[in-house]
Coordinates of N, CA, C and O in Angstrom, one line a residue:
T825 N 18.2 -11.7 3.3 CA 18.1 -10.6 2.5 C 17.2 -10.9 1.5 O 16.3 -10.5 1.0
A826 N 17.6 -12.2 0.8 CA 16.6 -13.3 0.0 C 15.0 -13.2 0.4 O 14.3 -12.7 -0.4
V827 N 15.0 -13.2 1.3 CA 13.5 -13.3 2.0 C 12.6 -11.8 1.7 O 11.7 -11.9 1.8
K828 N 13.3 -10.8 2.4 CA 13.0 -9.8 2.3 C 13.1 -9.0 1.4 O 11.8 -8.2 0.8
D829 N 13.7 -9.1 0.6 CA 14.0 -9.0 -1.1 C 12.6 -9.4 -1.9 O 11.6 -8.9 -2.5
Y830 N 12.0 -10.7 -1.3 CA 11.3 -11.4 -2.3 C 9.6 -11.0 -1.7 O 9.1 -10.9 -2.4
M831 N 9.8 -10.1 -0.4 CA 8.6 -9.9 -0.1 C 8.3 -8.3 -0.5 O 7.2 -8.4 -0.2
V832 N 9.3 -8.1 -1.1 CA 8.9 -6.8 -1.4 C 8.6 -7.0 -3.6 O 8.1 -6.4 -4.0
V833 N 9.7 -7.8 -3.8 CA 9.6 -8.3 -5.8 C 8.4 -8.8 -6.0 O 8.1 -8.6 -6.6
K834 N 7.7 -9.5 -4.9 CA 6.6 -10.5 -5.5 C 5.1 -9.4 -5.6 O 4.6 -9.5 -6.8
P835 N 5.1 -8.5 -4.7 CA 4.1 -7.3 -5.0 C 4.3 -6.6 -6.0 O 3.4 -6.3 -6.8
A836 N 5.8 -6.3 -6.1 CA 5.9 -5.5 -7.1 C 5.5 -5.8 -8.6 O 5.5 -5.5 -9.6
Y837 N 5.9 -7.2 -8.5 CA 6.0 -8.1 -10.1 C 4.8 -7.9 -10.2 O 4.2 -8.1 -11.5
E838 N 3.8 -8.6 -9.3 CA 2.5 -8.7 -9.8 C 1.6 -7.2 -10.2 O 1.0 -7.3 -11.5
A839 N 2.5 -6.4 -9.7 CA 2.0 -4.8 -9.9 C 2.5 -4.7 -11.7 O 1.7 -3.7 -12.3
V840 N 3.4 -5.2 -11.8 CA 4.3 -5.0 -12.9 C 3.4 -5.5 -14.5 O 3.0 -4.8 -15.2
I841 N 3.0 -6.7 -13.8 CA 2.1 -7.6 -14.7 C 0.9 -7.2 -15.0 O 0.6 -7.2 -16.1
G842 N 0.4 -6.8 -13.5 CA -1.1 -6.3 -13.9 C -1.3 -4.8 -14.2 O -2.5 -4.3 -14.7
A843 N -0.4 -3.8 -15.0 CA -0.6 -2.9 -15.1 C -1.0 -3.1 -16.8 O -0.3 -3.5 -17.5
T844 N -1.9 -2.0 -16.9 CA -2.3 -2.3 -18.2 C -2.4 -0.9 -18.8 O -2.6 0.3 -18.3
G845 N -2.1 -0.2 -20.1 CA -2.3 0.7 -20.8 C -1.4 1.9 -20.9 O -0.9 1.9 -19.4
A846 N -1.4 3.2 -21.2 CA -0.6 4.5 -20.8 C -1.5 4.3 -19.3 O -0.6 5.2 -18.6
A847 N -2.2 4.0 -18.6 CA -2.6 4.5 -17.3 C -1.8 3.7 -16.2 O -1.5 4.3 -15.0
G848 N -1.4 2.5 -16.7 CA -0.5 1.5 -15.8 C 1.2 1.9 -15.9 O 1.7 1.3 -15.6
D849 N 1.5 3.0 -16.8 CA 2.8 2.9 -17.3 C 3.5 3.6 -16.2 O 4.9 3.0 -15.8
K850 N 3.3 4.4 -15.7 CA 4.2 4.9 -14.2 C 4.4 3.7 -13.2 O 5.2 3.2 -12.8
T851 N 2.8 3.3 -12.6 CA 3.2 2.1 -11.8 C 4.1 0.9 -12.1 O 4.6 0.6 -11.4
M852 N 3.7 0.7 -13.3 CA 4.7 -0.7 -14.0 C 6.3 0.0 -13.9 O 7.0 -0.9 -12.9
L853 N 6.8 1.0 -13.9 CA 8.2 1.3 -14.1 C 8.3 1.4 -12.1 O 9.2 1.4 -11.9
V854 N 7.2 2.2 -11.8 CA 7.7 2.6 -10.5 C 7.7 1.2 -9.6 O 8.8 1.1 -9.0
N855 N 7.3 0.3 -9.8 CA 7.4 -1.1 -9.3 C 8.5 -2.0 -10.1 O 9.2 -2.3 -9.0
F856 N 8.8 -1.7 -11.2 CA 9.8 -2.4 -11.9 C 11.2 -1.7 -11.0 O 12.0 -2.8 -10.8
A857 N 11.2 -0.7 -10.7 CA 12.3 -0.2 -9.7 C 12.5 -0.9 -8.6 O 13.4 -1.0 -8.2
R858 N 11.1 -1.0 -7.7 CA 11.1 -2.0 -6.6 C 11.7 -3.1 -6.5 O 12.2 -3.5 -5.9
M859 N 11.5 -3.9 -7.4 CA 11.9 -5.1 -8.1 C 13.8 -4.9 -8.0 O 14.4 -5.8 -7.8
L860 N 14.0 -4.1 -8.5 CA 15.3 -3.4 -9.0 C 16.4 -3.1 -7.6 O 17.2 -3.5 -7.4
N861 N 15.7 -2.6 -7.0 CA 16.4 -2.3 -5.4 C 15.1 -2.0 -4.5 O 14.4 -0.8 -4.3
P862 N 14.6 -3.1 -3.7 CA 13.5 -3.1 -3.0 C 13.7 -2.2 -1.9 O 12.4 -2.0 -1.2
T863 N 14.6 -1.3 -1.2 CA 14.7 -0.9 -0.4 C 14.5 0.9 -1.0 O 14.3 2.1 0.1
I864 N 14.0 1.4 -2.9 CA 13.9 2.3 -2.9 C 12.3 3.1 -2.5 O 11.7 2.6 -2.0
R865 N 12.6 4.4 -2.6 CA 11.5 4.8 -1.7 C 11.4 5.8 -2.8 O 11.4 6.8 -3.4
V866 N 10.2 5.6 -3.9 CA 9.4 6.2 -4.7 C 7.8 5.3 -5.2 O 7.4 4.5 -4.7
N867 N 7.2 6.9 -5.6 CA 5.8 6.3 -6.2 C 5.5 7.6 -7.1 O 6.7 7.9 -7.8
E868 N 4.8 6.6 -7.9 CA 4.1 7.7 -9.3 C 4.2 9.3 -9.2 O 4.6 9.6 -9.9
G869 N 4.2 9.8 -8.0 CA 3.8 11.0 -8.0 C 5.8 11.7 -7.6 O 5.7 13.1 -8.0
T870 N 6.3 10.7 -7.2 CA 7.7 11.4 -7.1 C 9.0 11.0 -8.2 O 9.9 10.9 -7.9
M871 N 8.5 10.3 -9.3 CA 9.0 9.4 -10.5 C 10.6 10.4 -10.8 O 11.2 10.7 -10.8
E872 N 10.1 12.1 -11.1 CA 10.6 13.0 -11.7 C 11.8 13.5 -10.5 O 12.8 13.5 -11.4
A873 N 11.6 13.3 -9.4 CA 12.9 13.5 -8.7 C 13.8 12.4 -8.0 O 15.0 12.6 -7.8
V874 N 13.4 11.6 -8.7 CA 14.4 9.9 -8.3 C 15.3 9.9 -9.5 O 15.1 9.7 -10.8
D875 N 16.5 9.3 -9.1 CA 17.5 9.4 -10.6 C 18.0 7.7 -10.6 O 17.9 7.5 -9.4
V876 N 17.6 7.2 -11.4 CA 17.4 5.6 -11.5 C 18.6 5.3 -12.2 O 18.5 4.4 -12.8
S877 N 19.3 6.0 -13.0 CA 20.6 5.6 -13.9 C 21.1 4.6 -13.3 O 21.7 4.1 -14.0
S878 N 21.4 4.7 -12.0 CA 22.1 3.7 -11.3 C 21.1 2.3 -11.3 O 21.7 1.2 -11.2
L879 N 20.3 1.8 -11.6 CA 19.2 1.4 -11.6 C 19.2 0.6 -12.9 O 19.1 -0.7 -13.1
F880 N 18.7 1.6 -14.0 CA 18.3 0.9 -15.5 C 19.6 0.9 -16.0 O 20.2 2.4 -15.8
D881 N 19.3 0.3 -17.0 CA 20.1 0.4 -18.4 C 20.1 1.9 -19.1 O 18.3 2.4 -18.9
K882 N 20.2 2.1 -19.9 CA 20.2 3.6 -21.0 C 18.9 3.4 -21.1 O 18.1 4.2 -21.3
N883 N 18.0 2.4 -21.8 CA 16.9 2.3 -22.7 C 16.2 2.3 -21.8 O 15.0 3.0 -22.0
T884 N 15.7 1.5 -20.5 CA 14.8 1.8 -19.3 C 14.9 2.9 -18.9 O 13.7 3.4 -18.6
A885 N 15.9 3.6 -18.7 CA 16.1 4.8 -17.7 C 15.5 5.9 -19.2 O 14.4 6.8 -18.4
G886 N 15.6 5.9 -20.2 CA 14.6 6.5 -21.2 C 13.4 6.6 -20.7 O 12.4 7.2 -21.2
L887 N 12.5 5.5 -20.4 CA 11.5 4.8 -20.6 C 10.7 5.4 -19.5 O 9.9 5.8 -18.9
W888 N 11.9 5.5 -18.5 CA 11.5 5.9 -17.2 C 10.9 7.5 -17.3 O 10.5 8.0 -16.5
A889 N 12.1 8.2 -17.5 CA 12.2 9.7 -17.9 C 10.8 10.0 -18.7 O 10.0 10.9 -18.8
K890 N 10.5 9.5 -20.0 CA 9.1 9.6 -20.6 C 8.1 9.1 -19.8 O 6.9 9.8 -20.1
A891 N 7.9 8.0 -18.9 CA 6.9 8.0 -18.6 C 6.6 9.0 -17.5 O 5.3 9.9 -16.6
A892 N 7.6 9.6 -16.7 CA 7.8 10.8 -16.0 C 7.1 12.0 -16.2 O 6.5 12.7 -15.3
R893 N 7.5 12.5 -17.2 CA 6.8 13.3 -18.2 C 5.5 13.3 -18.7 O 4.7 14.3 -19.3
G894 N 5.0 11.8 -18.6 CA 3.5 11.6 -18.7 C 3.2 11.0 -19.9 O 1.7 11.6 -21.0
E895 N 4.3 11.0 -20.6 CA 4.2 10.1 -21.9 C 3.8 8.8 -22.0 O 4.2 8.3 -21.0
D896 N 3.0 8.4 -22.8 CA 2.4 7.1 -23.3 C 3.9 6.0 -23.7 O 4.4 6.4 -24.4
L897 N 4.0 4.9 -23.1 CA 4.7 3.8 -23.6 C 3.7 3.0 -24.5 O 2.8 3.1 -24.6
T898 N 5.3 2.6 -25.3 CA 4.8 2.1 -26.5 C 4.1 0.4 -26.0 O 4.6 -0.1 -25.0
D899 N 3.4 -0.4 -26.2 CA 3.0 -1.7 -26.4 C 4.3 -2.8 -26.0 O 4.7 -3.4 -25.6
G900 N 5.4 -2.2 -27.3 CA 6.8 -3.1 -27.7 C 7.6 -2.7 -26.1 O 8.2 -3.6 -25.5
E901 N 7.5 -1.4 -25.8 CA 8.1 -0.9 -24.5 C 7.9 -1.3 -23.2 O 8.0 -1.7 -22.5
R902 N 6.4 -1.6 -23.1 CA 5.9 -2.6 -22.1 C 6.1 -3.7 -21.8 O 6.7 -4.5 -21.1
A903 N 5.8 -4.4 -23.2 CA 6.4 -6.0 -23.1 C 8.2 -6.2 -23.0 O 8.6 -7.0 -22.2
V904 N 9.4 -5.3 -23.2 CA 10.2 -5.1 -22.4 C 10.0 -4.8 -21.1 O 11.0 -6.0 -20.5
I905 N 9.9 -4.2 -20.7 CA 10.0 -4.3 -19.1 C 9.1 -5.7 -18.4 O 9.7 -6.2 -17.4
R906 N 8.1 -6.0 -19.2 CA 7.5 -7.5 -18.5 C 8.6 -8.4 -18.9 O 8.7 -9.2 -17.4
K907 N 9.4 -8.4 -19.4 CA 10.1 -9.7 -19.8 C 11.2 -9.4 -18.7 O 11.2 -10.4 -18.3
E908 N 11.7 -8.0 -18.8 CA 12.8 -8.2 -17.6 C 12.7 -8.4 -16.1 O 13.1 -9.1 -15.5
A909 N 11.3 -7.6 -16.0 CA 10.6 -8.0 -14.8 C 10.4 -9.4 -14.5 O 10.5 -10.3 -13.2
T910 N 9.8 -10.6 -15.2 CA 9.7 -11.7 -15.1 C 10.8 -12.8 -14.9 O 11.3 -13.2 -14.2
R911 N 12.1 -12.1 -15.8 CA 13.5 -12.7 -15.3 C 13.9 -12.2 -14.2 O 14.4 -13.2 -13.2
L912 N 13.5 -11.1 -13.7 CA 14.0 -11.1 -12.3 C 13.1 -11.2 -11.4 O 13.8 -12.3 -10.3
Y913 N 12.1 -11.4 -11.1 CA 11.4 -12.3 -10.4 C 11.6 -13.4 -10.3 O 11.4 -14.3 -9.1
N914 N 12.0 -14.4 -11.4 CA 12.4 -16.1 -11.5 C 13.8 -15.9 -10.9 O 13.5 -17.0 -9.9
L915 N 14.4 -15.2 -10.8 CA 15.7 -15.5 -9.8 C 15.6 -15.0 -8.8 O 16.0 -15.2 -7.9
K916 N 14.6 -13.9 -8.4 CA 14.6 -13.6 -6.8 C 13.9 -14.9 -6.7 O 13.8 -15.2 -5.3
E917 N 12.4 -15.4 -6.7 CA 11.9 -16.5 -6.3 C 12.4 -17.8 -6.0 O 12.7 -18.3 -5.0
K918 N 13.5 -18.1 -7.0 CA 14.7 -19.4 -6.9 C 15.5 -18.6 -5.2 O 16.0 -19.9 -4.7
D919 N 16.1 -17.6 -5.5 CA 16.6 -17.5 -4.6 C 15.7 -17.6 -3.0 O 16.4 -18.3 -1.6
Y920 N 14.6 -16.9 -2.6 CA 13.9 -17.4 -2.1 C 13.3 -18.9 -1.6 O 13.6 -19.5 -0.4
T921 N 13.0 -19.3 -2.5 CA 12.9 -21.1 -2.3 C 14.3 -21.5 -1.7 O 13.9 -22.6 -1.1
T922 N 15.4 -21.3 -2.2 CA 16.5 -21.8 -1.7 C 16.6 -21.9 -0.1 O 17.1 -22.8 0.6
T923 N 16.1 -20.4 0.2 CA 16.6 -19.9 1.6 C 15.9 -20.8 2.5 O 15.6 -21.1 3.3
A924 N 14.1 -20.8 2.0 CA 13.1 -21.5 3.0 C 13.8 -23.2 2.9 O 13.5 -23.5 3.8
H925 N 14.0 -23.3 1.5 CA 14.7 -24.9 1.9 C 15.8 -24.7 3.1 O 15.4 -26.0 3.9
L926 N 16.2 -24.3 3.3 CA 17.6 -24.2 3.8 C 17.2 -24.0 5.5 O 17.6 -24.8 6.3
W927 N 16.2 -23.4 5.7 CA 15.5 -22.9 7.1 C 14.9 -24.3 7.4 O 15.0 -24.6 8.5
K928 N 13.8 -24.6 6.4 CA 12.9 -25.8 6.9 C 14.0 -26.8 7.4 O 13.9 -27.7 8.4
E929 N 15.5 -27.2 6.6 CA 16.1 -28.4 7.1 C 17.1 -27.9 8.8 O 16.6 -28.8 9.3
K930 N 16.5 -26.8 8.6 CA 17.8 -26.4 9.9 C 16.3 -26.7 10.8 O 16.9 -26.9 12.2
A931 N 15.5 -26.5 10.9 CA 14.3 -26.2 11.7 C 14.2 -27.9 12.0 O 13.9 -28.3 13.4
A932 N 14.0 -29.0 11.1 CA 13.9 -29.8 11.0 C 15.6 -30.7 12.1 O 14.9 -31.3 13.0
E933 N 16.3 -30.1 11.9 CA 17.3 -30.7 12.6 C 17.5 -30.3 14.0 O 18.1 -31.0 14.7
S934 N 17.0 -29.2 14.1 CA 16.6 -28.4 15.4 C 15.4 -29.1 16.3 O 15.0 -28.5 17.6
G935 N 14.8 -30.5 15.9 CA 13.8 -31.0 16.4 C 12.4 -30.1 16.3 O 11.2 -30.3 17.0
F936 N 11.9 -28.8 15.1 CA 11.1 -28.3 15.1 C 10.4 -29.0 13.9 O 11.0 -29.7 12.6
D937 N 9.0 -28.6 13.6 CA 8.4 -29.0 12.3 C 8.7 -28.1 11.2 O 8.3 -26.7 11.3
P938 N 9.0 -28.9 10.3 CA 9.4 -27.6 9.3 C 8.6 -27.1 8.6 O 8.4 -25.8 7.3
R939 N 7.0 -27.6 8.5 CA 5.9 -26.9 8.0 C 5.7 -25.9 8.2 O 5.3 -24.8 7.9
I940 N 6.2 -25.3 9.0 CA 6.0 -24.1 10.1 C 6.4 -22.9 9.5 O 6.1 -21.8 9.4
I941 N 7.7 -23.2 8.7 CA 8.8 -22.3 8.4 C 7.9 -21.6 7.3 O 7.3 -22.3 6.0
G942 N 8.1 -20.5 7.2 CA 7.8 -19.5 6.1 C 7.4 -18.1 6.3 O 7.7 -17.5 7.4
G943 N 6.9 -17.4 5.4 CA 7.0 -15.8 5.4 C 8.2 -15.2 5.6 O 9.1 -15.5 5.3
S944 N 8.2 -14.4 6.6 CA 9.2 -13.4 7.2 C 10.1 -14.1 8.3 O 9.4 -14.5 9.1
F945 N 11.3 -14.8 7.9 CA 12.1 -15.5 8.9 C 12.3 -15.0 10.1 O 13.2 -15.2 10.9
G946 N 12.3 -13.3 10.1 CA 12.5 -12.6 11.0 C 12.0 -12.5 12.3 O 12.2 -12.2 13.1
K947 N 10.6 -13.0 12.1 CA 9.5 -12.7 13.1 C 9.5 -14.2 14.1 O 9.8 -15.3 13.2
A948 N 9.0 -13.9 15.3 CA 8.9 -15.2 15.6 C 7.7 -15.9 15.3 O 6.8 -15.6 15.1
R949 N 8.1 -17.4 15.1 CA 7.0 -18.3 14.4 C 6.7 -19.5 15.5 O 7.6 -19.8 16.3
P950 N 5.7 -19.8 15.8 CA 5.5 -20.9 16.7 C 5.7 -21.6 15.7 O 5.3 -22.3 14.3
M951 N 6.1 -23.1 16.6 CA 6.9 -24.4 16.1 C 6.3 -25.2 17.0 O 6.2 -24.8 18.5
V952 N 6.0 -26.1 16.7 CA 6.0 -27.5 17.6 C 7.0 -28.2 17.6 O 7.8 -29.0 17.0
D953 N 7.3 -28.3 18.9 CA 8.9 -28.9 19.4 C 8.0 -30.5 19.0 O 7.5 -31.5 19.8
R954 N 9.0 -31.0 18.2 CA 8.7 -32.8 18.0 C 9.2 -33.5 19.2 O 8.5 -34.5 19.4
K955 N 10.2 -33.2 20.0 CA 10.5 -34.1 21.3 C 9.3 -34.0 22.5 O 8.8 -35.1 22.7
T956 N 8.4 -32.6 22.9 CA 8.0 -32.3 23.6 C 6.3 -32.6 23.2 O 5.6 -32.3 23.8
G957 N 6.2 -31.8 22.1 CA 4.5 -31.7 21.5 C 4.2 -30.0 22.0 O 3.3 -29.5 21.4
A958 N 5.5 -29.6 22.6 CA 4.8 -27.9 23.0 C 4.6 -27.2 21.6 O 6.1 -27.1 21.4
V959 N 4.0 -26.1 21.5 CA 4.1 -25.1 20.9 C 5.3 -23.8 21.5 O 4.9 -23.6 22.4
V960 N 6.4 -23.5 20.6 CA 7.0 -22.9 21.1 C 7.6 -21.5 20.1 O 7.0 -22.0 18.9
Y961 N 8.0 -20.3 20.1 CA 8.5 -19.5 19.3 C 9.4 -19.1 19.0 O 10.5 -19.0 20.2
V962 N 10.0 -19.2 18.4 CA 11.8 -19.1 17.4 C 11.5 -18.4 16.7 O 11.1 -17.9 15.8
V963 N 12.8 -17.8 16.6 CA 13.4 -17.0 15.4 C 14.5 -17.5 15.1 O 15.4 -18.0 15.3
P964 N 14.9 -17.3 13.3 CA 16.4 -18.1 13.4 C 17.6 -16.9 13.8 O 17.1 -15.8 13.8
D965 N 18.5 -17.3 14.4 CA 19.6 -16.6 15.3 C 20.8 -15.7 13.9 O 21.8 -15.3 14.3
G966 N 20.4 -16.2 12.6 CA 21.6 -15.5 11.7 C 22.7 -16.7 11.5 O 23.8 -16.3 10.9
K967 N 22.6 -17.4 12.2 CA 23.8 -18.3 12.3 C 23.5 -19.9 11.9 O 24.1 -21.2 11.7
G968 N 22.2 -20.0 11.6 CA 21.4 -21.6 10.9 C 21.0 -22.2 11.7 O 20.7 -23.5 12.1
N969 N 20.7 -21.4 13.2 CA 20.1 -22.3 14.3 C 19.0 -21.3 14.6 O 18.7 -20.4 14.3
F970 N 17.7 -22.2 15.6 CA 16.9 -21.7 15.6 C 16.5 -21.5 17.1 O 17.4 -22.3 17.8
V971 N 15.8 -19.9 17.9 CA 16.2 -19.4 19.2 C 14.8 -19.4 19.7 O 13.9 -18.9 19.0
E972 N 14.9 -20.2 20.8 CA 13.7 -19.8 21.2 C 13.5 -18.8 22.2 O 14.0 -18.2 22.5
V973 N 11.9 -18.0 21.1 CA 11.7 -16.7 22.3 C 10.5 -16.6 22.4 O 9.6 -17.3 22.6
G974 N 10.2 -15.4 23.6 CA 8.9 -15.7 23.8 C 7.8 -15.4 23.0 O 7.8 -14.5 22.2
Q975 N 6.6 -15.2 23.1 CA 5.8 -14.7 22.2 C 5.4 -13.0 21.8 O 5.6 -12.8 21.1

């Protein structure tokens, strides 16, 4: 979950930080919602139909409604969203880094080159077997081990 979440949260965070002015208010809030719930299905055109009361606190939910109505956020309101997005991103990045470190340790324990680990841990990754030097494709088995699979 930490890896999948991070793969959604990182580009969403970049979109929050990159959004500028009134034109970017909806983009900022939609991507902030994705940071809070990486499985949410929403875009700028569907904002009014999405209930975010379970995601946002009262103040942020008010900003969502304001942007959905087409009203501009103030610079101060945008700063609040960016500050909270940065806090959340830092937490998700820490979770991701911790998970990646653990998988790299497991790879080394299993005889694979840990430098290969990265990105999405659910896809088969090429790794060099340290004992034979052969390239093999492995996936984590969810129990802390790597299982060799076909390409």
